Short mmCIF file of C-alpha atoms and ligand atoms in Angstrom, two decimals:
data_model
loop_
_atom_site.label_atom_id
_atom_site.label_comp_id
_atom_site.label_asym_id
_atom_site.label_seq_id
_atom_site.Cartn_x
_atom_site.Cartn_y
_atom_site.Cartn_z
CA MET J 1 -20.72 26.76 -22.75
CA LYS J 2 -19.60 24.78 -25.81
CA ASP J 3 -17.72 27.82 -27.17
CA LEU J 4 -15.92 28.31 -23.87
CA LEU J 5 -14.88 24.66 -23.67
CA SER J 6 -13.74 24.58 -27.27
CA ARG J 7 -11.71 27.81 -26.90
CA LEU J 8 -9.95 26.23 -23.92
CA GLY J 9 -9.63 22.81 -25.64
CA ILE J 10 -11.47 20.88 -22.92
CA GLU J 11 -14.66 19.63 -24.60
CA ASP J 12 -13.74 16.09 -23.61
CA VAL J 13 -10.23 15.36 -22.60
CA ASN J 14 -8.65 12.10 -23.60
CA ALA J 15 -5.69 12.31 -21.25
CA GLY J 16 -5.20 12.36 -17.50
CA ALA J 17 -1.44 12.93 -17.48
CA TRP J 18 0.43 15.82 -19.08
CA ILE J 19 4.11 16.52 -19.49
CA GLY J 20 4.02 20.16 -20.51
CA THR J 21 1.86 20.36 -23.63
CA GLU J 22 2.26 16.64 -24.30
CA ALA J 23 -0.83 14.62 -23.34
CA LEU J 24 -0.07 10.98 -22.51
CA PRO J 25 -2.44 8.52 -24.22
CA PRO J 26 -5.20 7.35 -21.82
CA ALA J 27 -4.13 4.58 -19.48
CA GLY J 28 -7.49 2.77 -19.69
CA ASP J 29 -11.21 3.37 -19.98
CA ASP J 30 -11.67 5.03 -16.59
CA ARG J 31 -12.87 8.61 -16.79
CA VAL J 32 -14.05 11.29 -14.42
CA VAL J 33 -16.99 13.54 -15.30
CA SER J 34 -16.85 17.18 -14.29
CA THR J 35 -20.33 18.49 -13.49
CA ASN J 36 -21.85 21.94 -13.19
CA PRO J 37 -22.91 22.38 -9.53
CA ALA J 38 -25.62 24.85 -10.54
CA THR J 39 -27.46 22.10 -12.49
CA ASN J 40 -25.63 18.84 -11.81
CA ASP J 41 -25.39 18.42 -15.59
CA PRO J 42 -22.15 17.01 -16.97
CA ILE J 43 -19.73 19.54 -18.49
CA ALA J 44 -17.09 17.21 -19.93
CA SER J 45 -15.29 14.00 -19.11
CA VAL J 46 -11.58 13.46 -18.56
CA ALA J 47 -9.44 10.31 -18.77
CA ILE J 48 -7.60 9.51 -15.55
CA ALA J 49 -3.94 8.68 -15.02
CA ASP J 50 -2.55 5.48 -13.56
CA ALA J 51 0.56 4.75 -11.48
CA ASP J 52 2.82 4.12 -14.50
CA GLN J 53 1.91 7.46 -16.00
CA LEU J 54 2.56 9.17 -12.70
CA ASP J 55 6.00 7.59 -12.68
CA ARG J 56 6.77 8.96 -16.17
CA VAL J 57 5.48 12.38 -15.23
CA ILE J 58 7.64 12.57 -12.09
CA ASP J 59 10.69 11.52 -14.12
CA ALA J 60 10.00 14.28 -16.61
CA ALA J 61 9.52 16.87 -13.84
CA GLN J 62 12.83 15.84 -12.30
CA ASP J 63 14.72 16.01 -15.60
CA ALA J 64 13.22 19.42 -16.31
CA PHE J 65 14.34 20.59 -12.85
CA LEU J 66 18.00 19.87 -13.71
CA GLU J 67 17.74 22.31 -16.64
CA TRP J 68 15.48 24.92 -15.07
CA ARG J 69 17.57 25.41 -11.94
CA ARG J 70 20.53 26.46 -14.11
CA LEU J 71 18.66 29.50 -15.39
CA PRO J 72 19.41 32.57 -13.22
CA ALA J 73 16.52 33.39 -10.93
CA PRO J 74 15.63 36.77 -12.54
CA LYS J 75 15.47 35.01 -15.93
CA ARG J 76 13.12 32.45 -14.41
CA GLY J 77 11.12 35.43 -13.21
CA GLU J 78 10.87 36.60 -16.81
CA VAL J 79 9.19 33.29 -17.78
CA VAL J 80 6.81 33.69 -14.82
CA ARG J 81 6.06 37.24 -16.02
CA ARG J 82 5.00 35.84 -19.39
CA MET J 83 2.83 33.29 -17.60
CA GLY J 84 1.11 36.14 -15.77
CA ASN J 85 0.45 37.82 -19.11
CA ALA J 86 -0.99 34.59 -20.55
CA LEU J 87 -3.34 34.44 -17.55
CA ARG J 88 -4.32 38.07 -18.25
CA ASP J 89 -5.10 37.15 -21.87
CA HIS J 90 -7.31 34.25 -20.73
CA LYS J 91 -8.72 35.77 -17.56
CA GLU J 92 -12.29 36.02 -18.81
CA ASP J 93 -12.42 32.43 -20.11
CA LEU J 94 -10.69 30.91 -17.10
CA GLY J 95 -12.83 32.92 -14.68
CA ARG J 96 -15.99 31.69 -16.41
CA LEU J 97 -14.69 28.14 -16.30
CA VAL J 98 -14.07 28.39 -12.54
CA THR J 99 -17.67 29.57 -12.11
CA LEU J 100 -19.01 26.82 -14.38
CA GLU J 101 -17.04 24.04 -12.70
CA VAL J 102 -17.18 24.95 -8.99
CA GLY J 103 -20.17 27.32 -8.86
CA LYS J 104 -18.64 30.42 -7.27
CA ILE J 105 -20.20 33.66 -8.52
CA LEU J 106 -18.60 35.15 -11.62
CA SER J 107 -16.93 38.08 -9.87
CA GLU J 108 -15.25 35.54 -7.57
CA GLY J 109 -14.33 33.29 -10.52
CA LEU J 110 -12.66 36.24 -12.24
CA GLY J 111 -11.17 37.37 -8.93
CA GLU J 112 -9.60 33.97 -8.50
CA VAL J 113 -7.77 34.24 -11.84
CA GLN J 114 -6.76 37.80 -10.91
CA GLU J 115 -5.21 36.35 -7.76
CA SER J 116 -3.13 34.00 -9.92
CA ILE J 117 -2.04 36.98 -12.06
CA ASP J 118 -1.11 38.87 -8.89
CA MET J 119 0.87 35.85 -7.71
CA ALA J 120 2.81 35.83 -10.98
CA ASP J 121 3.64 39.54 -10.56
CA LEU J 122 4.72 38.95 -6.97
CA ALA J 123 6.91 36.00 -7.96
CA VAL J 124 8.61 38.06 -10.70
CA GLY J 125 9.75 40.50 -8.03
CA MET J 126 10.72 37.68 -5.67
CA SER J 127 12.96 36.22 -8.36
CA ARG J 128 15.34 39.16 -7.75
CA GLN J 129 15.09 38.95 -3.97
CA LEU J 130 15.82 35.36 -2.95
CA TYR J 131 18.17 36.73 -0.37
CA GLY J 132 20.39 35.09 2.26
CA LEU J 133 21.93 36.56 5.41
CA THR J 134 25.58 37.13 6.20
CA MET J 135 26.95 36.59 9.71
CA HIS J 136 30.17 37.53 11.44
CA SER J 137 32.40 34.54 11.95
CA GLU J 138 34.09 34.03 15.32
CA ARG J 139 37.23 33.06 13.41
CA ALA J 140 39.57 35.70 11.99
CA GLN J 141 39.65 36.07 8.19
CA HIS J 142 36.54 33.96 7.79
CA ARG J 143 33.21 34.87 6.26
CA MET J 144 29.84 33.16 6.82
CA TYR J 145 26.67 33.46 4.84
CA GLU J 146 23.50 31.60 3.95
CA GLN J 147 22.29 31.02 0.44
CA TRP J 148 19.16 29.43 -0.97
CA HIS J 149 19.11 26.85 -3.77
CA PRO J 150 16.24 25.38 -5.78
CA LEU J 151 14.69 22.34 -4.11
CA GLY J 152 13.49 20.00 -6.87
CA ALA J 153 10.26 18.88 -8.48
CA ILE J 154 7.46 20.01 -6.16
CA GLY J 155 4.18 18.12 -5.77
CA VAL J 156 1.15 20.40 -5.45
CA ILE J 157 -2.18 18.90 -4.31
CA THR J 158 -5.10 21.33 -4.52
CA ALA J 159 -8.62 21.58 -3.08
CA PHE J 160 -11.72 21.99 -5.25
CA ASN J 161 -12.72 25.41 -3.95
CA PHE J 162 -9.84 27.41 -5.47
CA PRO J 163 -9.19 25.35 -8.59
CA ASN J 164 -6.88 27.95 -10.16
CA ALA J 165 -5.41 30.20 -7.45
CA VAL J 166 -4.26 27.61 -4.91
CA TRP J 167 -2.02 26.11 -7.56
CA ALA J 168 -0.73 29.56 -8.54
CA TRP J 169 0.12 30.44 -4.92
CA ASN J 170 2.50 27.51 -5.03
CA ALA J 171 3.53 27.27 -8.65
CA MET J 172 4.43 30.89 -9.39
CA VAL J 173 6.72 31.08 -6.37
CA ALA J 174 8.16 27.59 -6.86
CA LEU J 175 9.03 28.36 -10.49
CA ALA J 176 10.78 31.60 -9.52
CA CYS J 177 12.68 29.60 -6.89
CA GLY J 178 13.95 27.21 -9.60
CA ASP J 179 11.64 24.25 -8.97
CA THR J 180 9.44 22.40 -11.42
CA VAL J 181 5.83 21.72 -10.46
CA LEU J 182 3.68 18.59 -10.60
CA TRP J 183 0.00 19.40 -10.04
CA LYS J 184 -2.65 17.01 -8.77
CA PRO J 185 -5.92 18.95 -8.70
CA SER J 186 -9.14 17.88 -7.03
CA ILE J 187 -11.06 15.38 -9.11
CA LYS J 188 -14.07 17.71 -8.62
CA ALA J 189 -12.41 20.45 -10.72
CA PRO J 190 -10.19 18.83 -13.38
CA LEU J 191 -11.16 21.10 -16.28
CA THR J 192 -9.91 24.33 -14.73
CA ALA J 193 -6.62 22.58 -14.00
CA ILE J 194 -6.23 21.22 -17.52
CA ALA J 195 -7.08 24.56 -19.17
CA THR J 196 -4.68 26.46 -16.88
CA HIS J 197 -1.94 23.88 -17.35
CA ARG J 198 -2.19 23.95 -21.12
CA ILE J 199 -2.14 27.75 -21.39
CA LEU J 200 0.92 28.07 -19.16
CA SER J 201 2.73 25.06 -20.60
CA ARG J 202 2.68 26.78 -24.00
CA VAL J 203 4.45 29.74 -22.40
CA ALA J 204 7.04 27.40 -20.82
CA GLU J 205 7.55 25.63 -24.14
CA ASP J 206 8.09 28.94 -25.98
CA ALA J 207 10.69 29.83 -23.35
CA GLY J 208 12.56 26.58 -24.09
CA PHE J 209 11.42 24.60 -21.05
CA PRO J 210 8.67 22.32 -22.37
CA HIS J 211 8.45 20.10 -19.26
CA LEU J 212 8.40 22.75 -16.56
CA LEU J 213 4.80 22.02 -15.65
CA THR J 214 3.28 18.56 -15.27
CA LEU J 215 -0.24 17.50 -14.34
CA VAL J 216 -1.98 14.31 -13.27
CA ILE J 217 -5.71 13.80 -12.88
CA GLY J 218 -6.59 10.68 -10.95
CA GLN J 219 -7.84 8.89 -7.88
CA ASP J 220 -6.34 9.67 -4.49
CA ALA J 221 -5.64 5.99 -3.89
CA VAL J 222 -3.52 5.82 -7.07
CA VAL J 223 -1.95 9.13 -8.09
CA GLY J 224 -2.42 10.84 -4.72
CA GLU J 225 -0.76 8.01 -2.82
CA GLY J 226 1.92 7.67 -5.49
CA MET J 227 2.84 11.33 -5.20
CA ILE J 228 3.03 11.58 -1.44
CA ARG J 229 5.16 8.42 -1.14
CA ASP J 230 7.63 9.33 -3.90
CA PRO J 231 11.04 10.50 -2.64
CA ARG J 232 11.66 12.22 -5.99
CA LEU J 233 9.27 14.94 -4.78
CA PRO J 234 11.13 16.63 -1.90
CA LEU J 235 8.19 18.90 -1.04
CA ILE J 236 4.49 18.10 -1.07
CA SER J 237 2.32 21.17 -0.75
CA ALA J 238 -1.21 19.98 0.06
CA THR J 239 -4.32 22.12 0.42
CA GLY J 240 -7.55 20.56 1.65
CA SER J 241 -9.31 19.13 4.67
CA VAL J 242 -7.67 18.48 8.04
CA ARG J 243 -8.44 14.78 7.54
CA MET J 244 -6.44 14.73 4.30
CA GLY J 245 -3.58 16.80 5.73
CA ARG J 246 -3.21 14.69 8.85
CA TYR J 247 -2.75 11.64 6.66
CA VAL J 248 -0.57 13.22 3.96
CA GLY J 249 1.61 14.87 6.60
CA GLN J 250 2.32 11.52 8.26
CA VAL J 251 3.13 9.72 5.02
CA VAL J 252 5.50 12.45 3.83
CA ALA J 253 7.12 12.70 7.28
CA ALA J 254 7.75 8.94 7.28
CA ARG J 255 10.02 9.39 4.28
CA LEU J 256 11.49 12.55 5.83
CA GLY J 257 10.11 14.66 3.01
CA ARG J 258 8.87 18.21 3.48
CA CYS J 259 5.20 19.07 3.69
CA LEU J 260 3.48 22.41 3.36
CA LEU J 261 -0.06 21.99 4.69
CA GLU J 262 -2.92 24.45 4.12
CA LEU J 263 -5.94 22.86 5.79
CA GLY J 264 -9.38 23.67 7.12
CA GLY J 265 -10.40 26.68 9.18
CA ASN J 266 -13.09 27.50 11.73
CA ASN J 267 -12.85 31.24 11.60
CA ALA J 268 -14.51 33.62 14.02
CA ILE J 269 -15.35 37.31 14.04
CA ILE J 270 -15.63 39.09 17.38
CA VAL J 271 -17.86 42.17 17.42
CA ASP J 272 -17.38 44.33 20.49
CA ARG J 273 -19.65 47.01 21.95
CA THR J 274 -17.81 49.85 20.20
CA ALA J 275 -17.88 48.34 16.70
CA ASP J 276 -19.02 50.25 13.63
CA LEU J 277 -21.95 47.97 12.85
CA ASP J 278 -22.30 49.12 9.24
CA LEU J 279 -18.81 47.80 8.58
CA ALA J 280 -19.32 44.72 10.72
CA ILE J 281 -22.52 43.59 9.02
CA ARG J 282 -20.92 43.83 5.56
CA GLY J 283 -17.76 42.06 6.71
CA ILE J 284 -19.69 39.26 8.40
CA ALA J 285 -22.06 38.75 5.46
CA PHE J 286 -19.25 38.48 2.88
CA GLY J 287 -17.20 36.26 5.18
CA ALA J 288 -20.04 33.88 6.01
CA VAL J 289 -21.90 33.76 2.71
CA GLY J 290 -19.23 34.44 0.04
CA THR J 291 -18.39 31.38 -2.10
CA ALA J 292 -21.49 29.83 -0.45
CA GLY J 293 -19.47 29.24 2.71
CA GLN J 294 -16.88 27.17 0.87
CA ARG J 295 -13.70 29.10 1.61
CA CYS J 296 -11.08 27.96 4.07
CA THR J 297 -11.38 31.47 5.54
CA THR J 298 -15.21 31.51 5.64
CA THR J 299 -16.60 33.08 8.81
CA ARG J 300 -18.20 30.19 10.69
CA ARG J 301 -18.56 31.72 14.16
CA LEU J 302 -19.75 35.15 15.24
CA ILE J 303 -18.89 36.08 18.81
CA VAL J 304 -20.86 39.20 19.60
CA HIS J 305 -21.12 41.32 22.74
CA GLU J 306 -24.43 40.66 24.50
CA ASP J 307 -25.36 44.37 24.59
CA ILE J 308 -25.46 44.63 20.80
CA ALA J 309 -26.27 41.01 19.92
CA ASP J 310 -29.98 41.56 19.20
CA GLU J 311 -29.25 44.44 16.85
CA VAL J 312 -26.46 42.58 15.03
CA ILE J 313 -28.54 39.43 14.65
CA GLY J 314 -31.60 41.39 13.50
CA ARG J 315 -29.63 43.23 10.82
CA LEU J 316 -27.88 40.06 9.66
CA VAL J 317 -31.11 38.07 9.42
CA ALA J 318 -32.66 40.90 7.38
CA ALA J 319 -29.63 40.94 5.06
CA TYR J 320 -29.66 37.13 4.68
CA GLU J 321 -33.33 37.10 3.74
CA LYS J 322 -32.66 39.40 0.77
CA LEU J 323 -29.65 37.47 -0.58
CA PRO J 324 -30.00 36.67 -4.30
CA ILE J 325 -29.35 32.93 -4.62
CA GLY J 326 -29.10 31.31 -8.05
CA ASP J 327 -27.17 31.05 -11.30
CA PRO J 328 -23.60 32.04 -10.41
CA MET J 329 -23.01 33.39 -13.92
CA LEU J 330 -25.59 36.18 -13.42
CA PRO J 331 -24.06 39.44 -12.22
CA THR J 332 -26.90 39.93 -9.71
CA THR J 333 -26.35 36.62 -7.90
CA LEU J 334 -24.48 36.68 -4.60
CA VAL J 335 -24.90 33.04 -3.52
CA GLY J 336 -24.15 30.14 -5.86
CA PRO J 337 -24.48 26.40 -5.26
CA LEU J 338 -22.50 24.01 -3.09
CA ILE J 339 -20.05 21.87 -5.01
CA ASP J 340 -22.04 18.60 -5.18
CA PRO J 341 -24.92 16.60 -3.68
CA GLY J 342 -22.52 15.22 -1.06
CA ALA J 343 -21.95 18.76 0.24
CA VAL J 344 -25.75 19.29 0.40
CA ALA J 345 -26.06 16.07 2.41
CA GLN J 346 -23.40 17.38 4.83
CA TYR J 347 -25.32 20.66 5.17
CA ARG J 348 -28.51 18.71 6.00
CA ALA J 349 -26.67 16.48 8.49
CA ALA J 350 -25.18 19.56 10.18
CA LEU J 351 -28.68 21.04 10.59
CA ASP J 352 -29.86 17.85 12.33
CA THR J 353 -26.84 17.92 14.63
CA ILE J 354 -27.38 21.62 15.41
CA ARG J 355 -30.96 20.88 16.52
CA GLU J 356 -29.84 17.87 18.57
CA GLN J 357 -27.25 19.99 20.32
CA GLY J 358 -29.73 22.73 21.17
CA GLY J 359 -28.98 25.31 18.47
CA GLU J 360 -31.81 27.46 17.13
CA ILE J 361 -31.99 28.18 13.41
CA LEU J 362 -32.74 31.89 13.03
CA THR J 363 -32.85 32.00 9.24
CA GLY J 364 -32.09 29.59 6.38
CA GLY J 365 -31.76 25.90 7.18
CA GLU J 366 -33.28 24.84 3.89
CA VAL J 367 -32.26 23.09 0.68
CA LEU J 368 -33.73 24.87 -2.33
CA ASP J 369 -36.23 22.95 -4.40
CA ARG J 370 -34.57 23.46 -7.78
CA PRO J 371 -31.91 21.68 -9.86
CA GLY J 372 -28.36 22.03 -8.59
CA ASN J 373 -26.92 22.10 -5.08
CA PHE J 374 -28.45 25.28 -3.66
CA VAL J 375 -28.94 25.80 0.06
CA ARG J 376 -30.05 28.81 2.01
CA PRO J 377 -27.33 30.54 4.04
CA THR J 378 -28.11 29.87 7.67
CA ILE J 379 -27.69 31.68 10.97
CA VAL J 380 -27.82 29.67 14.17
CA ALA J 381 -28.18 30.91 17.73
CA ALA J 382 -25.50 28.73 19.28
CA ARG J 383 -23.37 28.19 22.37
CA HIS J 384 -19.61 27.80 22.39
CA ASP J 385 -19.93 24.41 24.10
CA MET J 386 -21.93 22.88 21.20
CA PRO J 387 -19.49 20.35 19.67
CA ILE J 388 -20.57 21.20 16.10
CA CYS J 389 -19.27 24.75 16.55
CA HIS J 390 -15.79 23.26 16.81
CA GLU J 391 -15.99 21.56 13.40
CA GLU J 392 -15.66 22.91 9.87
CA THR J 393 -18.87 22.19 7.91
CA PHE J 394 -18.10 23.34 4.37
CA ALA J 395 -21.40 25.19 3.86
CA PRO J 396 -22.84 28.64 4.69
CA ILE J 397 -23.75 28.08 8.34
CA LEU J 398 -22.92 30.85 10.83
CA TYR J 399 -22.99 30.13 14.58
CA VAL J 400 -23.72 33.21 16.69
CA MET J 401 -22.73 33.29 20.35
CA ARG J 402 -23.05 36.11 22.89
CA TYR J 403 -20.17 37.08 25.15
CA ARG J 404 -19.81 39.27 28.23
CA ASP J 405 -16.14 40.30 28.29
CA LEU J 406 -13.40 40.30 25.72
CA ALA J 407 -11.26 37.72 27.53
CA GLU J 408 -14.12 35.25 27.20
CA ALA J 409 -14.60 36.11 23.50
CA ILE J 410 -10.91 35.58 22.73
CA GLU J 411 -10.89 32.34 24.71
CA TRP J 412 -13.81 31.01 22.64
CA GLN J 413 -12.26 32.24 19.40
CA ASN J 414 -9.12 30.22 20.17
CA ASP J 415 -10.81 27.19 21.70
CA VAL J 416 -11.24 25.19 18.47
CA PRO J 417 -8.80 22.78 16.82
CA GLN J 418 -8.26 24.97 13.74
CA GLY J 419 -6.28 28.24 13.60
CA LEU J 420 -6.58 29.89 10.20
CA SER J 421 -8.28 33.30 10.15
CA SER J 422 -9.80 35.60 12.77
CA ALA J 423 -11.12 39.13 13.04
CA ILE J 424 -12.43 41.71 15.47
CA PHE J 425 -14.71 44.63 14.69
CA THR J 426 -14.05 47.36 17.22
CA ASP J 427 -13.41 51.08 17.52
CA SER J 428 -11.53 50.50 20.76
CA PHE J 429 -7.76 50.77 20.39
CA ARG J 430 -7.34 48.64 23.51
CA SER J 431 -9.57 45.83 22.27
CA ALA J 432 -7.84 45.79 18.87
CA GLU J 433 -4.36 45.64 20.37
CA ARG J 434 -5.38 43.01 22.89
CA PHE J 435 -6.81 40.86 20.10
CA LEU J 436 -3.54 41.19 18.15
CA SER J 437 -1.27 40.62 21.18
CA HIS J 438 0.37 37.32 22.12
CA GLU J 439 -2.59 36.74 24.43
CA GLY J 440 -5.03 37.41 21.61
CA SER J 441 -5.92 35.46 18.49
CA ASP J 442 -3.90 32.28 17.97
CA CYS J 443 -4.58 32.20 14.21
CA GLY J 444 -2.25 32.67 11.24
CA ILE J 445 -4.39 35.62 10.13
CA ALA J 446 -5.78 38.26 12.51
CA ASN J 447 -7.70 41.26 11.15
CA VAL J 448 -9.21 44.41 12.62
CA ASN J 449 -12.34 45.91 11.06
CA ILE J 450 -12.26 43.59 8.06
CA GLY J 451 -13.67 40.07 7.93
CA THR J 452 -11.89 36.72 7.95
CA SER J 453 -12.09 36.16 4.20
CA GLY J 454 -10.29 37.68 1.24
CA ALA J 455 -6.61 37.78 2.16
CA GLU J 456 -4.16 39.76 0.01
CA ILE J 457 -1.25 37.87 -1.47
CA GLY J 458 1.53 40.16 -0.20
CA GLY J 459 1.46 38.59 3.26
CA ALA J 460 2.23 34.98 4.11
CA PHE J 461 -1.01 32.99 4.07
CA GLY J 462 -1.77 30.03 6.33
CA GLY J 463 -2.78 28.93 9.78
CA GLU J 464 -1.78 27.21 12.99
CA LYS J 465 -2.86 24.07 14.87
CA ASP J 466 -5.01 21.73 12.74
CA THR J 467 -4.79 24.18 9.84
CA GLY J 468 -1.36 22.69 9.33
CA GLY J 469 1.18 25.48 9.97
CA GLY J 470 2.06 26.06 6.29
CA ARG J 471 2.61 29.50 4.78
CA GLU J 472 2.15 30.36 1.11
CA ALA J 473 2.09 33.43 -1.15
CA GLY J 474 3.97 36.57 -0.05
CA SER J 475 6.51 37.70 2.55
CA ASP J 476 9.22 35.06 2.98
CA ALA J 477 6.96 32.08 2.14
CA TRP J 478 9.32 31.38 -0.78
CA LYS J 479 11.75 29.78 1.68
CA SER J 480 9.59 26.64 1.78
CA TYR J 481 10.38 26.03 -1.88
CA MET J 482 14.18 26.25 -1.54
CA ARG J 483 16.93 24.58 0.39
CA ARG J 484 19.16 26.61 2.67
CA GLN J 485 22.91 26.29 2.69
CA THR J 486 25.25 27.84 5.28
CA CYS J 487 28.69 28.59 3.85
CA THR J 488 31.88 29.46 5.71
CA LEU J 489 34.92 30.69 3.78
CA ASN J 490 38.44 30.95 5.14
CA TRP J 491 40.51 33.57 3.32
CA GLY J 492 43.42 33.44 5.83
CA THR J 493 46.52 31.28 6.14
CA ASP J 494 45.59 29.61 9.42
CA LEU J 495 42.94 26.97 10.20
CA PRO J 496 41.35 27.95 13.52
CA LEU J 497 38.54 25.69 14.76
CA ALA J 498 35.27 26.99 16.16
CA GLN J 499 34.67 26.97 19.92
CA GLY J 500 38.45 27.15 20.49
CA VAL J 501 38.95 23.46 19.79
CA LYS J 502 42.64 22.51 19.24
CA PHE J 503 43.61 19.74 16.86
CA ASP J 504 47.21 20.30 15.81
CA ILE J 505 48.94 17.59 13.80
P1 LIG X 601 -10.11 17.33 0.38
O1 LIG X 601 -9.27 17.14 1.59
O2 LIG X 601 -11.24 16.43 0.16
O3 LIG X 601 -9.18 17.23 -0.94
C1 LIG X 601 -8.09 18.11 -1.13
C2 LIG X 601 -7.10 17.49 -2.09
O4 LIG X 601 -6.45 16.39 -1.43
C3 LIG X 601 -7.74 16.91 -3.35
O5 LIG X 601 -6.90 17.15 -4.47
C4 LIG X 601 -7.77 15.42 -3.03
O6 LIG X 601 -7.81 14.64 -4.19
C5 LIG X 601 -6.46 15.28 -2.28
N1 LIG X 601 -6.32 14.06 -1.47
C6 LIG X 601 -7.21 13.49 -0.66
N2 LIG X 601 -6.68 12.36 -0.11
C7 LIG X 601 -5.43 12.23 -0.59
C8 LIG X 601 -4.40 11.28 -0.41
N3 LIG X 601 -4.55 10.20 0.35
N4 LIG X 601 -3.23 11.46 -1.07
C9 LIG X 601 -3.05 12.54 -1.85
N5 LIG X 601 -4.01 13.47 -2.09
C10 LIG X 601 -5.19 13.32 -1.46
O7 LIG X 601 -10.59 18.86 0.40
P2 LIG X 601 -11.63 19.60 -0.57
O8 LIG X 601 -13.01 19.14 -0.23
O9 LIG X 601 -11.17 19.52 -1.98
O10 LIG X 601 -11.44 21.12 -0.12
C11 LIG X 601 -12.07 21.68 1.00
C12 LIG X 601 -11.12 21.73 2.18
O11 LIG X 601 -9.92 22.42 1.82
C13 LIG X 601 -11.69 22.53 3.34
O12 LIG X 601 -11.37 21.88 4.54
C14 LIG X 601 -10.98 23.87 3.24
O13 LIG X 601 -10.92 24.57 4.45
C15 LIG X 601 -9.63 23.43 2.78
N6 LIG X 601 -8.89 24.52 2.12
C16 LIG X 601 -7.84 25.08 2.81
C17 LIG X 601 -7.16 26.15 2.24
C18 LIG X 601 -6.03 26.80 2.99
O14 LIG X 601 -5.28 27.53 2.37
N7 LIG X 601 -5.87 26.59 4.29
C19 LIG X 601 -7.51 26.62 0.98
C20 LIG X 601 -8.56 26.01 0.30
C21 LIG X 601 -9.25 24.95 0.90
#
């Protein structure tokens, strides 16, 4: 571990605010300790930033924006391309650090960095395609079109569970769009943020833009509040819980700023009578158990046709009972720890509530008696009307409910406050199309014969209702990071007014 930390320069970090590669001297004695969730041992400590430092950092991000936006977009893409290559060079170290700091298994830690690399590649291409539309003007010898300009310094607030990729979803696209990026990571995963920031800030510095990336580590009440209230940040992109997003959204709206919210999910898989159960069991297990149930897209509800429910449950319970739980660095492990003791306490509390509400624990339901925050993935025989099935508990708990007809299954799937990801396993063309129709899933993501987890970056990612409505990554998600301008040009010798209005002087 020491070698890894020293290679990444994060053995103990005496700064909580960074303007590119420049670390601001610590504001005081307050520090945050990053711990390994597999042992609860400390990894390293980090100084935290105060409000004055945040102010300096935002100033620097704004100044850098004025320079960066002048660079043609494809040239900005070239800098992003080099950032992608720097991530490639450091993929192994950063992937290991993700696993060390948040406990996801190593293949997922490496996969997360790969996702950031993929985002860089995507953003390079986008940098040549920030297109606008042209329209026909109703006035003779006039031309109308829309163009997109860089927006400003963007504030990016990230959740603990994707300590590298969530930032990259935003940052790679925002940079290609001509924005600079201020990052406030979760205080539960500061080391991954600092290591990533330093590697990519060196690339920006070499390209002649030393202040392109800025970073603050600090308390929500100080740097979080400071960011969301600051009108110098025209867009706040915030990923995290619904509770956080509801608050951040209101504060940013009060200053008429823009918000891009990526919040919690409560994702369901429907399995109909015709489903290929070999596929379904694998899709459900990865969705419900992967990242120890700590993905926004984790499968939390399984809505299964009553005719096949016993078989599906039997096969899932058998698969769960063989799951290798343990050190997330070992290639054989499939289930790592929860992030911290607080998450274990929430898992325990959820089990109590499940019992109170009449749920039956079919497997799991146990905290492992070993160091670290390990719990057994749990399957619960549940009913749709149990209130806990409508909440997101950030732990590997899967609620199974039996349905009679597809209309009922889709109604249950939609009848929760969140609207992120959804899936159906079916070999019926009709069921698949019905699920995908306007009367089907109400989520931002709807899949057929794959699970709810593991989205590709080419599509726009995000969800509806309490999930916040934001879209990140591919497709036209870049539009959130730019401002739109509609331009009308008159190349004639007359000045006609729209709608036939006359105003002759
Ligand atoms: P969280 O809400 O506790 O924290 C998320 C981030 O918000 C952290 O950086 C935190 O410091 C910050 N924050 C909290 N209060 C703030 C405030 N007042 N001002 C500014 N910043 C503030 O979430 P978490 O526990 O880190 O992550 C888990 C949650 O994130 C889950 O609900 C999960 O579903 C969600 N998530 C959603 C997506 C998505 O794309 N939809 C992706 C990953 C995680």
